[in-house]
Amino acid sequence: MDIPFGLQDLITNRDLNNKISHPLFIFKNQTRRSINAHSFDQRIRLFEEHNLSKPQFWQLGSKRRSDDVGIVQENQLPREIVLATIMLLGGTPVVLYGEEIGLNQKSFPLMPWKSAGEYRGFSSCSVNSTNNCKSFISSLQTRNPTTSVKRQEALGGKSKDSLLTVYRHLSKLREYESFQFGLLEYGYDSSSNIFWFIREAPGHRGYVTVLNLNQDPDEIAHISLYDLSKTDVPSRVHYEYQWPKAHLPTSREAHIDSDNLFIHSQSVNIFWWGAKLQKPNIFFKTAKEHSQNH
């Protein structure tokens, strides 16, 4: 098991044996079904319905542990969507070395800091270096990487060119109270292939993350997020973040009608609203009781 730096003392062998660190997707055989809003929901709901221990750590799904990254790619689910989910759901995200820039090497990867050079800026080791240096470098996968930190930080490209930019934005969002200890509410809509989840802490801004998992680039979902969430999401929200492109007003002062939204395919959409007068758990319970009685 590959343990991320800084977590060696936090994740014990007992934790690993109890499997509290879970890849977002697990396939027990070679049958690789399409990943859609329903399967997204079922994967998370599994821990509640079957009395399994809820994961304390969500993992992007590294090839260094399993073939989950390959599975995600084959089903055309962007890494950015998986990353947004594990970074913003409850629990602690586990992002292994190099995954923040989309590094694909299976094991012992070389971190490419720049796009050129013998070792892409990872090491100054050369033909005149010591044997220890050469031995260490030879243990790494040094074949040409498809990306580098410098390339991901380059200006003028498209948002799809930089997973690192997405990772940094999501890391900032995790500093907010609702993502640190807020309640989690989630759901999906099969007809539009939309999966959404809410994070909200009492007395703090609430956030909803909306994922359109439709693979057809021309299939834009027209939804009422207000209705889908059974009014857990207020009718007026504000823009926080969209990937790969912002299609809505980005001013934080502008109000967005959650009852009438276009959500583009293969996209991440995050909205926020001000602190509610009611505590979120009471608000969720009241809304659900109201919907069941009508």
PDB file of C-alpha atoms in Angstrom:
ATOM      1  CA  MET A   1       0.000   0.000   0.000  1.00  0.00           C
ATOM      2  CA  ASP A   2       1.420   3.383  -1.020  1.00  0.00           C
ATOM      3  CA  ILE A   3       1.084   5.772   1.946  1.00  0.00           C
ATOM      4  CA  PRO A   4       1.071   9.502   1.096  1.00  0.00           C
ATOM      5  CA  PHE A   5       3.761  11.664   2.679  1.00  0.00           C
ATOM      6  CA  GLY A   6       2.812  12.944   6.136  1.00  0.00           C
ATOM      7  CA  LEU A   7       0.203  10.249   6.801  1.00  0.00           C
ATOM      8  CA  GLN A   8       2.506   7.389   7.842  1.00  0.00           C
ATOM      9  CA  ASP A   9       1.710   7.874  11.528  1.00  0.00           C
ATOM     10  CA  LEU A  10      -1.978   8.557  10.917  1.00  0.00           C
ATOM     11  CA  ILE A  11      -2.852   5.504   8.804  1.00  0.00           C
ATOM     12  CA  THR A  12      -2.033   2.321  10.728  1.00  0.00           C
ATOM     13  CA  ASN A  13      -1.863  -1.272   9.524  1.00  0.00           C
ATOM     14  CA  ARG A  14      -5.141  -1.940  11.339  1.00  0.00           C
ATOM     15  CA  ASP A  15      -6.754   0.873   9.360  1.00  0.00           C
ATOM     16  CA  LEU A  16      -5.543  -0.650   6.113  1.00  0.00           C
ATOM     17  CA  ASN A  17      -6.771  -4.120   7.110  1.00  0.00           C
ATOM     18  CA  ASN A  18     -10.165  -2.623   7.953  1.00  0.00           C
ATOM     19  CA  LYS A  19     -10.163  -0.958   4.533  1.00  0.00           C
ATOM     20  CA  ILE A  20     -11.099   2.500   5.712  1.00  0.00           C
ATOM     21  CA  SER A  21      -9.259   3.914   2.703  1.00  0.00           C
ATOM     22  CA  HIS A  22     -11.441   3.270  -0.327  1.00  0.00           C
ATOM     23  CA  PRO A  23     -10.981   4.047  -4.005  1.00  0.00           C
ATOM     24  CA  LEU A  24     -14.062   5.825  -5.268  1.00  0.00           C
ATOM     25  CA  PHE A  25     -14.717   2.914  -7.628  1.00  0.00           C
ATOM     26  CA  ILE A  26     -14.179  -0.809  -7.050  1.00  0.00           C
ATOM     27  CA  PHE A  27     -14.720  -3.496  -9.673  1.00  0.00           C
ATOM     28  CA  LYS A  28     -14.537  -7.120  -8.546  1.00  0.00           C
ATOM     29  CA  ASN A  29     -14.239  -8.599 -12.031  1.00  0.00           C
ATOM     30  CA  GLN A  30     -13.361  -7.683 -15.588  1.00  0.00           C
ATOM     31  CA  THR A  31     -16.881  -6.399 -16.315  1.00  0.00           C
ATOM     32  CA  ARG A  32     -16.451  -2.666 -16.517  1.00  0.00           C
ATOM     33  CA  ARG A  33     -19.822  -0.990 -16.584  1.00  0.00           C
ATOM     34  CA  SER A  34     -20.223   2.618 -17.530  1.00  0.00           C
ATOM     35  CA  ILE A  35     -19.850   5.035 -14.633  1.00  0.00           C
ATOM     36  CA  ASN A  36     -23.003   7.129 -14.427  1.00  0.00           C
ATOM     37  CA  ALA A  37     -24.941   9.123 -11.846  1.00  0.00           C
ATOM     38  CA  HIS A  38     -26.673   5.996 -10.510  1.00  0.00           C
ATOM     39  CA  SER A  39     -23.432   4.030 -10.014  1.00  0.00           C
ATOM     40  CA  PHE A  40     -21.861   7.117  -8.434  1.00  0.00           C
ATOM     41  CA  ASP A  41     -24.702   7.276  -5.935  1.00  0.00           C
ATOM     42  CA  GLN A  42     -24.676   3.514  -5.250  1.00  0.00           C
ATOM     43  CA  ARG A  43     -20.927   3.481  -4.559  1.00  0.00           C
ATOM     44  CA  ILE A  44     -21.293   6.095  -1.818  1.00  0.00           C
ATOM     45  CA  ARG A  45     -24.603   4.790  -0.473  1.00  0.00           C
ATOM     46  CA  LEU A  46     -23.147   1.279  -0.178  1.00  0.00           C
ATOM     47  CA  PHE A  47     -21.536   2.115   3.144  1.00  0.00           C
ATOM     48  CA  GLU A  48     -24.863   3.111   4.693  1.00  0.00           C
ATOM     49  CA  GLU A  49     -27.150   0.396   3.329  1.00  0.00           C
ATOM     50  CA  HIS A  50     -24.873  -2.559   4.138  1.00  0.00           C
ATOM     51  CA  ASN A  51     -23.617  -1.312   7.499  1.00  0.00           C
ATOM     52  CA  LEU A  52     -20.037  -1.103   6.271  1.00  0.00           C
ATOM     53  CA  SER A  53     -17.581   1.161   8.000  1.00  0.00           C
ATOM     54  CA  LYS A  54     -17.739   4.570   6.402  1.00  0.00           C
ATOM     55  CA  PRO A  55     -14.448   5.500   4.772  1.00  0.00           C
ATOM     56  CA  GLN A  56     -12.266   7.969   6.603  1.00  0.00           C
ATOM     57  CA  PHE A  57     -10.161   8.373   3.468  1.00  0.00           C
ATOM     58  CA  TRP A  58     -11.284   8.683  -0.175  1.00  0.00           C
ATOM     59  CA  GLN A  59      -8.725   7.760  -2.792  1.00  0.00           C
ATOM     60  CA  LEU A  60      -8.463   8.967  -6.373  1.00  0.00           C
ATOM     61  CA  GLY A  61      -7.659   5.388  -7.357  1.00  0.00           C
ATOM     62  CA  SER A  62      -3.997   5.082  -8.232  1.00  0.00           C
ATOM     63  CA  LYS A  63      -2.580   2.415 -10.546  1.00  0.00           C
ATOM     64  CA  ARG A  64      -0.056   1.888  -7.791  1.00  0.00           C
ATOM     65  CA  ARG A  65      -2.805   0.186  -5.812  1.00  0.00           C
ATOM     66  CA  SER A  66      -5.240  -1.024  -8.449  1.00  0.00           C
ATOM     67  CA  ASP A  67      -6.373  -0.463 -11.995  1.00  0.00           C
ATOM     68  CA  ASP A  68      -9.074   2.002 -11.009  1.00  0.00           C
ATOM     69  CA  VAL A  69      -7.537   4.960 -12.844  1.00  0.00           C
ATOM     70  CA  GLY A  70      -7.470   2.938 -16.045  1.00  0.00           C
ATOM     71  CA  ILE A  71     -11.100   1.977 -15.462  1.00  0.00           C
ATOM     72  CA  VAL A  72     -12.110   5.592 -14.929  1.00  0.00           C
ATOM     73  CA  GLN A  73     -10.334   6.669 -18.111  1.00  0.00           C
ATOM     74  CA  GLU A  74     -11.829   3.867 -20.187  1.00  0.00           C
ATOM     75  CA  ASN A  75     -15.296   4.982 -19.141  1.00  0.00           C
ATOM     76  CA  GLN A  76     -14.472   8.567 -20.125  1.00  0.00           C
ATOM     77  CA  LEU A  77     -14.974   9.980 -16.653  1.00  0.00           C
ATOM     78  CA  PRO A  78     -12.618  12.973 -16.341  1.00  0.00           C
ATOM     79  CA  ARG A  79     -10.124  12.924 -13.505  1.00  0.00           C
ATOM     80  CA  GLU A  80     -11.376  16.393 -12.565  1.00  0.00           C
ATOM     81  CA  ILE A  81     -14.813  15.002 -11.717  1.00  0.00           C
ATOM     82  CA  VAL A  82     -13.352  12.211  -9.573  1.00  0.00           C
ATOM     83  CA  LEU A  83     -10.949  14.659  -7.926  1.00  0.00           C
ATOM     84  CA  ALA A  84     -13.753  17.119  -7.113  1.00  0.00           C
ATOM     85  CA  THR A  85     -15.722  14.312  -5.494  1.00  0.00           C
ATOM     86  CA  ILE A  86     -12.971  12.956  -3.262  1.00  0.00           C
ATOM     87  CA  MET A  87     -11.795  16.450  -2.281  1.00  0.00           C
ATOM     88  CA  LEU A  88     -15.227  17.740  -1.278  1.00  0.00           C
ATOM     89  CA  LEU A  89     -16.997  14.675   0.172  1.00  0.00           C
ATOM     90  CA  GLY A  90     -16.738  13.957   3.896  1.00  0.00           C
ATOM     91  CA  GLY A  91     -13.551  12.267   5.047  1.00  0.00           C
ATOM     92  CA  THR A  92      -9.935  12.823   4.074  1.00  0.00           C
ATOM     93  CA  PRO A  93      -8.881  12.692   0.409  1.00  0.00           C
ATOM     94  CA  VAL A  94      -5.838  10.594  -0.414  1.00  0.00           C
ATOM     95  CA  VAL A  95      -4.023  11.909  -3.475  1.00  0.00           C
ATOM     96  CA  LEU A  96      -0.877   9.945  -4.150  1.00  0.00           C
ATOM     97  CA  TYR A  97       2.407  11.377  -5.358  1.00  0.00           C
ATOM     98  CA  GLY A  98       2.036  12.889  -8.819  1.00  0.00           C
ATOM     99  CA  GLU A  99      -1.718  12.390  -9.138  1.00  0.00           C
ATOM    100  CA  GLU A 100      -2.286  16.127  -8.703  1.00  0.00           C
ATOM    101  CA  ILE A 101      -0.735  16.658 -12.154  1.00  0.00           C
ATOM    102  CA  GLY A 102      -2.152  13.482 -13.726  1.00  0.00           C
ATOM    103  CA  LEU A 103       1.019  11.396 -13.575  1.00  0.00           C
ATOM    104  CA  ASN A 104       0.313   7.941 -15.035  1.00  0.00           C
ATOM    105  CA  GLN A 105       3.367   5.852 -14.146  1.00  0.00           C
ATOM    106  CA  LYS A 106       2.434   2.638 -12.368  1.00  0.00           C
ATOM    107  CA  SER A 107       5.082   2.655  -9.634  1.00  0.00           C
ATOM    108  CA  PHE A 108       8.088   4.684  -8.497  1.00  0.00           C
ATOM    109  CA  PRO A 109       7.236   7.613 -10.774  1.00  0.00           C
ATOM    110  CA  LEU A 110       9.578  10.452 -11.500  1.00  0.00           C
ATOM    111  CA  MET A 111       7.992  13.824 -10.744  1.00  0.00           C
ATOM    112  CA  PRO A 112       8.593  15.961 -13.854  1.00  0.00           C
ATOM    113  CA  TRP A 113       9.063  19.553 -12.712  1.00  0.00           C
ATOM    114  CA  LYS A 114       9.810  20.817 -16.215  1.00  0.00           C
ATOM    115  CA  SER A 115       9.174  19.592 -19.730  1.00  0.00           C
ATOM    116  CA  ALA A 116      12.790  19.258 -20.904  1.00  0.00           C
ATOM    117  CA  GLY A 117      16.055  17.841 -19.587  1.00  0.00           C
ATOM    118  CA  GLU A 118      17.356  14.377 -18.819  1.00  0.00           C
ATOM    119  CA  TYR A 119      15.314  13.924 -15.658  1.00  0.00           C
ATOM    120  CA  ARG A 120      12.774  16.713 -16.210  1.00  0.00           C
ATOM    121  CA  GLY A 121      14.122  18.741 -13.269  1.00  0.00           C
ATOM    122  CA  PHE A 122      13.567  15.901 -10.771  1.00  0.00           C
ATOM    123  CA  SER A 123      17.298  15.408 -10.149  1.00  0.00           C
ATOM    124  CA  SER A 124      20.662  16.898 -11.084  1.00  0.00           C
ATOM    125  CA  CYS A 125      22.047  13.384 -11.322  1.00  0.00           C
ATOM    126  CA  SER A 126      24.270  13.011 -14.411  1.00  0.00           C
ATOM    127  CA  VAL A 127      26.823  10.676 -15.990  1.00  0.00           C
ATOM    128  CA  ASN A 128      29.441  12.109 -13.624  1.00  0.00           C
ATOM    129  CA  SER A 129      27.343  11.562 -10.494  1.00  0.00           C
ATOM    130  CA  THR A 130      27.935   8.975  -7.790  1.00  0.00           C
ATOM    131  CA  ASN A 131      26.760   5.386  -8.094  1.00  0.00           C
ATOM    132  CA  ASN A 132      24.211   5.953  -5.332  1.00  0.00           C
ATOM    133  CA  CYS A 133      22.615   8.719  -7.344  1.00  0.00           C
ATOM    134  CA  LYS A 134      22.520   6.632 -10.518  1.00  0.00           C
ATOM    135  CA  SER A 135      21.135   3.628  -8.639  1.00  0.00           C
ATOM    136  CA  PHE A 136      18.325   5.683  -7.134  1.00  0.00           C
ATOM    137  CA  ILE A 137      17.369   7.267 -10.460  1.00  0.00           C
ATOM    138  CA  SER A 138      17.411   3.894 -12.228  1.00  0.00           C
ATOM    139  CA  SER A 139      14.737   2.630  -9.802  1.00  0.00           C
ATOM    140  CA  LEU A 140      12.303   5.287 -11.019  1.00  0.00           C
ATOM    141  CA  GLN A 141      10.147   5.229 -14.114  1.00  0.00           C
ATOM    142  CA  THR A 142      11.993   7.796 -16.196  1.00  0.00           C
ATOM    143  CA  ARG A 143      10.307   7.317 -19.551  1.00  0.00           C
ATOM    144  CA  ASN A 144       8.958  10.496 -21.085  1.00  0.00           C
ATOM    145  CA  PRO A 145       6.038  11.751 -18.960  1.00  0.00           C
ATOM    146  CA  THR A 146       3.125  13.328 -20.792  1.00  0.00           C
ATOM    147  CA  THR A 147       3.024  16.361 -18.505  1.00  0.00           C
ATOM    148  CA  SER A 148       5.061  18.369 -16.008  1.00  0.00           C
ATOM    149  CA  VAL A 149       4.509  20.862 -13.204  1.00  0.00           C
ATOM    150  CA  LYS A 150       5.835  23.688 -15.389  1.00  0.00           C
ATOM    151  CA  ARG A 151       3.478  22.752 -18.223  1.00  0.00           C
ATOM    152  CA  GLN A 152       0.507  22.632 -15.845  1.00  0.00           C
ATOM    153  CA  GLU A 153       1.346  26.111 -14.546  1.00  0.00           C
ATOM    154  CA  ALA A 154       1.739  27.607 -18.030  1.00  0.00           C
ATOM    155  CA  LEU A 155      -0.560  30.516 -18.907  1.00  0.00           C
ATOM    156  CA  GLY A 156      -2.695  30.723 -22.033  1.00  0.00           C
ATOM    157  CA  GLY A 157      -3.800  27.106 -22.206  1.00  0.00           C
ATOM    158  CA  LYS A 158      -7.226  25.584 -21.722  1.00  0.00           C
ATOM    159  CA  SER A 159      -8.575  24.626 -18.306  1.00  0.00           C
ATOM    160  CA  LYS A 160      -8.439  20.977 -19.358  1.00  0.00           C
ATOM    161  CA  ASP A 161      -4.656  21.325 -19.698  1.00  0.00           C
ATOM    162  CA  SER A 162      -4.088  21.702 -15.962  1.00  0.00           C
ATOM    163  CA  LEU A 163      -5.338  19.231 -13.378  1.00  0.00           C
ATOM    164  CA  LEU A 164      -3.023  21.028 -10.937  1.00  0.00           C
ATOM    165  CA  THR A 165      -5.063  24.241 -11.219  1.00  0.00           C
ATOM    166  CA  VAL A 166      -8.234  22.314 -10.371  1.00  0.00           C
ATOM    167  CA  TYR A 167      -6.493  20.576  -7.459  1.00  0.00           C
ATOM    168  CA  ARG A 168      -5.321  23.896  -5.990  1.00  0.00           C
ATOM    169  CA  HIS A 169      -8.785  25.448  -6.238  1.00  0.00           C
ATOM    170  CA  LEU A 170     -10.422  22.440  -4.574  1.00  0.00           C
ATOM    171  CA  SER A 171      -7.766  22.497  -1.830  1.00  0.00           C
ATOM    172  CA  LYS A 172      -8.723  26.100  -1.050  1.00  0.00           C
ATOM    173  CA  LEU A 173     -12.401  25.135  -0.881  1.00  0.00           C
ATOM    174  CA  ARG A 174     -11.586  22.435   1.695  1.00  0.00           C
ATOM    175  CA  GLU A 175     -10.477  25.175   4.091  1.00  0.00           C
ATOM    176  CA  TYR A 176     -14.099  26.351   4.440  1.00  0.00           C
ATOM    177  CA  GLU A 177     -16.013  25.120   7.480  1.00  0.00           C
ATOM    178  CA  SER A 178     -18.786  23.404   5.534  1.00  0.00           C
ATOM    179  CA  PHE A 179     -16.246  21.163   3.785  1.00  0.00           C
ATOM    180  CA  GLN A 180     -14.348  20.515   7.013  1.00  0.00           C
ATOM    181  CA  PHE A 181     -17.214  19.400   9.247  1.00  0.00           C
ATOM    182  CA  GLY A 182     -20.459  20.149   7.413  1.00  0.00           C
ATOM    183  CA  LEU A 183     -23.272  17.663   6.911  1.00  0.00           C
ATOM    184  CA  LEU A 184     -23.408  15.678   3.685  1.00  0.00           C
ATOM    185  CA  GLU A 185     -26.546  15.307   1.580  1.00  0.00           C
ATOM    186  CA  TYR A 186     -26.463  13.787  -1.904  1.00  0.00           C
ATOM    187  CA  GLY A 187     -28.625  12.478  -4.722  1.00  0.00           C
ATOM    188  CA  TYR A 188     -28.865  11.926  -8.459  1.00  0.00           C
ATOM    189  CA  ASP A 189     -31.175  12.148 -11.459  1.00  0.00           C
ATOM    190  CA  SER A 190     -31.005   9.255 -13.938  1.00  0.00           C
ATOM    191  CA  SER A 191     -32.742  11.039 -16.809  1.00  0.00           C
ATOM    192  CA  SER A 192     -30.184  13.847 -16.931  1.00  0.00           C
ATOM    193  CA  ASN A 193     -27.258  11.779 -15.508  1.00  0.00           C
ATOM    194  CA  ILE A 194     -26.725  14.433 -12.831  1.00  0.00           C
ATOM    195  CA  PHE A 195     -25.126  13.666  -9.462  1.00  0.00           C
ATOM    196  CA  TRP A 196     -25.078  16.329  -6.754  1.00  0.00           C
ATOM    197  CA  PHE A 197     -24.011  16.647  -3.134  1.00  0.00           C
ATOM    198  CA  ILE A 198     -24.402  19.346  -0.496  1.00  0.00           C
ATOM    199  CA  ARG A 199     -21.955  20.264   2.266  1.00  0.00           C
ATOM    200  CA  GLU A 200     -23.276  22.647   4.910  1.00  0.00           C
ATOM    201  CA  ALA A 201     -22.217  23.484   8.463  1.00  0.00           C
ATOM    202  CA  PRO A 202     -24.498  25.379  10.881  1.00  0.00           C
ATOM    203  CA  GLY A 203     -23.874  29.109  10.731  1.00  0.00           C
ATOM    204  CA  HIS A 204     -21.730  28.912   7.596  1.00  0.00           C
ATOM    205  CA  ARG A 205     -22.156  29.068   3.851  1.00  0.00           C
ATOM    206  CA  GLY A 206     -23.676  26.028   2.218  1.00  0.00           C
ATOM    207  CA  TYR A 207     -22.273  24.522  -0.977  1.00  0.00           C
ATOM    208  CA  VAL A 208     -23.646  22.225  -3.643  1.00  0.00           C
ATOM    209  CA  THR A 209     -21.474  20.401  -6.172  1.00  0.00           C
ATOM    210  CA  VAL A 210     -23.261  19.340  -9.361  1.00  0.00           C
ATOM    211  CA  LEU A 211     -21.679  16.797 -11.737  1.00  0.00           C
ATOM    212  CA  ASN A 212     -23.017  16.099 -15.217  1.00  0.00           C
ATOM    213  CA  LEU A 213     -21.709  12.630 -16.097  1.00  0.00           C
ATOM    214  CA  ASN A 214     -23.217  12.514 -19.592  1.00  0.00           C
ATOM    215  CA  GLN A 215     -20.580  11.530 -22.148  1.00  0.00           C
ATOM    216  CA  ASP A 216     -22.276  13.202 -25.105  1.00  0.00           C
ATOM    217  CA  PRO A 217     -20.671  16.672 -25.453  1.00  0.00           C
ATOM    218  CA  ASP A 218     -23.835  18.059 -27.050  1.00  0.00           C
ATOM    219  CA  GLU A 219     -26.136  16.799 -24.277  1.00  0.00           C
ATOM    220  CA  ILE A 220     -26.773  19.768 -21.970  1.00  0.00           C
ATOM    221  CA  ALA A 221     -28.984  19.013 -18.960  1.00  0.00           C
ATOM    222  CA  HIS A 222     -31.795  21.466 -18.190  1.00  0.00           C
ATOM    223  CA  ILE A 223     -32.562  20.973 -14.503  1.00  0.00           C
ATOM    224  CA  SER A 224     -34.168  22.475 -11.455  1.00  0.00           C
ATOM    225  CA  LEU A 225     -31.595  21.922  -8.733  1.00  0.00           C
ATOM    226  CA  TYR A 226     -34.122  23.381  -6.301  1.00  0.00           C
ATOM    227  CA  ASP A 227     -36.553  20.532  -7.123  1.00  0.00           C
ATOM    228  CA  LEU A 228     -33.913  17.781  -7.441  1.00  0.00           C
ATOM    229  CA  SER A 229     -32.632  18.482  -3.929  1.00  0.00           C
ATOM    230  CA  LYS A 230     -36.180  18.776  -2.550  1.00  0.00           C
ATOM    231  CA  THR A 231     -35.509  22.430  -1.669  1.00  0.00           C
ATOM    232  CA  ASP A 232     -32.304  21.652   0.275  1.00  0.00           C
ATOM    233  CA  VAL A 233     -30.669  24.013  -2.221  1.00  0.00           C
ATOM    234  CA  PRO A 234     -32.192  27.524  -2.009  1.00  0.00           C
ATOM    235  CA  SER A 235     -33.830  28.989  -5.101  1.00  0.00           C
ATOM    236  CA  ARG A 236     -31.115  31.651  -5.322  1.00  0.00           C
ATOM    237  CA  VAL A 237     -27.446  30.652  -5.221  1.00  0.00           C
ATOM    238  CA  HIS A 238     -24.077  32.165  -6.132  1.00  0.00           C
ATOM    239  CA  TYR A 239     -21.284  31.038  -8.434  1.00  0.00           C
ATOM    240  CA  GLU A 240     -18.212  29.398  -6.863  1.00  0.00           C
ATOM    241  CA  TYR A 241     -16.503  27.339  -9.561  1.00  0.00           C
ATOM    242  CA  GLN A 242     -17.096  25.596 -12.901  1.00  0.00           C
ATOM    243  CA  TRP A 243     -14.906  23.207 -14.862  1.00  0.00           C
ATOM    244  CA  PRO A 244     -13.915  23.048 -17.685  1.00  0.00           C
ATOM    245  CA  LYS A 245     -15.537  26.388 -18.582  1.00  0.00           C
ATOM    246  CA  ALA A 246     -17.631  28.970 -16.760  1.00  0.00           C
ATOM    247  CA  HIS A 247     -20.999  29.242 -18.510  1.00  0.00           C
ATOM    248  CA  LEU A 248     -22.711  31.242 -15.740  1.00  0.00           C
ATOM    249  CA  PRO A 249     -22.125  34.722 -14.258  1.00  0.00           C
ATOM    250  CA  THR A 250     -18.949  34.462 -12.166  1.00  0.00           C
ATOM    251  CA  SER A 251     -19.605  37.518  -9.992  1.00  0.00           C
ATOM    252  CA  ARG A 252     -20.162  36.425  -6.400  1.00  0.00           C
ATOM    253  CA  GLU A 253     -22.710  39.200  -6.036  1.00  0.00           C
ATOM    254  CA  ALA A 254     -24.895  37.892  -8.875  1.00  0.00           C
ATOM    255  CA  HIS A 255     -27.849  35.643  -7.993  1.00  0.00           C
ATOM    256  CA  ILE A 256     -28.291  32.423  -9.963  1.00  0.00           C
ATOM    257  CA  ASP A 257     -31.703  30.801 -10.238  1.00  0.00           C
ATOM    258  CA  SER A 258     -31.205  27.196  -9.082  1.00  0.00           C
ATOM    259  CA  ASP A 259     -34.691  26.385 -10.365  1.00  0.00           C
ATOM    260  CA  ASN A 260     -33.648  26.941 -13.983  1.00  0.00           C
ATOM    261  CA  LEU A 261     -30.124  25.784 -14.895  1.00  0.00           C
ATOM    262  CA  PHE A 262     -28.227  24.418 -17.874  1.00  0.00           C
ATOM    263  CA  ILE A 263     -25.496  21.992 -16.800  1.00  0.00           C
ATOM    264  CA  HIS A 264     -23.029  21.041 -19.540  1.00  0.00           C
ATOM    265  CA  SER A 265     -21.876  17.445 -20.011  1.00  0.00           C
ATOM    266  CA  GLN A 266     -18.728  16.159 -18.258  1.00  0.00           C
ATOM    267  CA  SER A 267     -18.600  19.232 -16.024  1.00  0.00           C
ATOM    268  CA  VAL A 268     -18.088  20.249 -12.392  1.00  0.00           C
ATOM    269  CA  ASN A 269     -20.347  23.031 -11.080  1.00  0.00           C
ATOM    270  CA  ILE A 270     -20.119  24.435  -7.531  1.00  0.00           C
ATOM    271  CA  PHE A 271     -22.542  26.983  -6.043  1.00  0.00           C
ATOM    272  CA  TRP A 272     -22.905  28.543  -2.596  1.00  0.00           C
ATOM    273  CA  TRP A 273     -25.489  30.347  -0.475  1.00  0.00           C
ATOM    274  CA  GLY A 274     -25.394  32.316   2.755  1.00  0.00           C
ATOM    275  CA  ALA A 275     -25.791  30.778   6.200  1.00  0.00           C
ATOM    276  CA  LYS A 276     -29.372  29.705   6.937  1.00  0.00           C
ATOM    277  CA  LEU A 277     -31.232  30.637  10.088  1.00  0.00           C
ATOM    278  CA  GLN A 278     -32.041  26.978  10.697  1.00  0.00           C
ATOM    279  CA  LYS A 279     -29.375  24.365  11.352  1.00  0.00           C
ATOM    280  CA  PRO A 280     -28.822  22.250   8.207  1.00  0.00           C
ATOM    281  CA  ASN A 281     -29.818  18.951   9.836  1.00  0.00           C
ATOM    282  CA  ILE A 282     -33.146  20.453  10.968  1.00  0.00           C
ATOM    283  CA  PHE A 283     -33.636  22.072   7.580  1.00  0.00           C
ATOM    284  CA  PHE A 284     -32.982  18.791   5.713  1.00  0.00           C
ATOM    285  CA  LYS A 285     -35.306  16.856   8.019  1.00  0.00           C
ATOM    286  CA  THR A 286     -38.116  19.434   7.743  1.00  0.00           C
ATOM    287  CA  ALA A 287     -37.877  19.549   3.947  1.00  0.00           C
ATOM    288  CA  LYS A 288     -38.010  15.757   3.628  1.00  0.00           C
ATOM    289  CA  GLU A 289     -40.941  15.423   6.017  1.00  0.00           C
ATOM    290  CA  HIS A 290     -42.783  18.085   4.041  1.00  0.00           C
ATOM    291  CA  SER A 291     -42.145  16.289   0.729  1.00  0.00           C
ATOM    292  CA  GLN A 292     -43.308  12.941   2.158  1.00  0.00           C
ATOM    293  CA  ASN A 293     -46.563  14.451   3.399  1.00  0.00           C
ATOM    294  CA  HIS A 294     -47.464  16.073   0.074  1.00  0.00           C
TER     295      HIS A 294
END
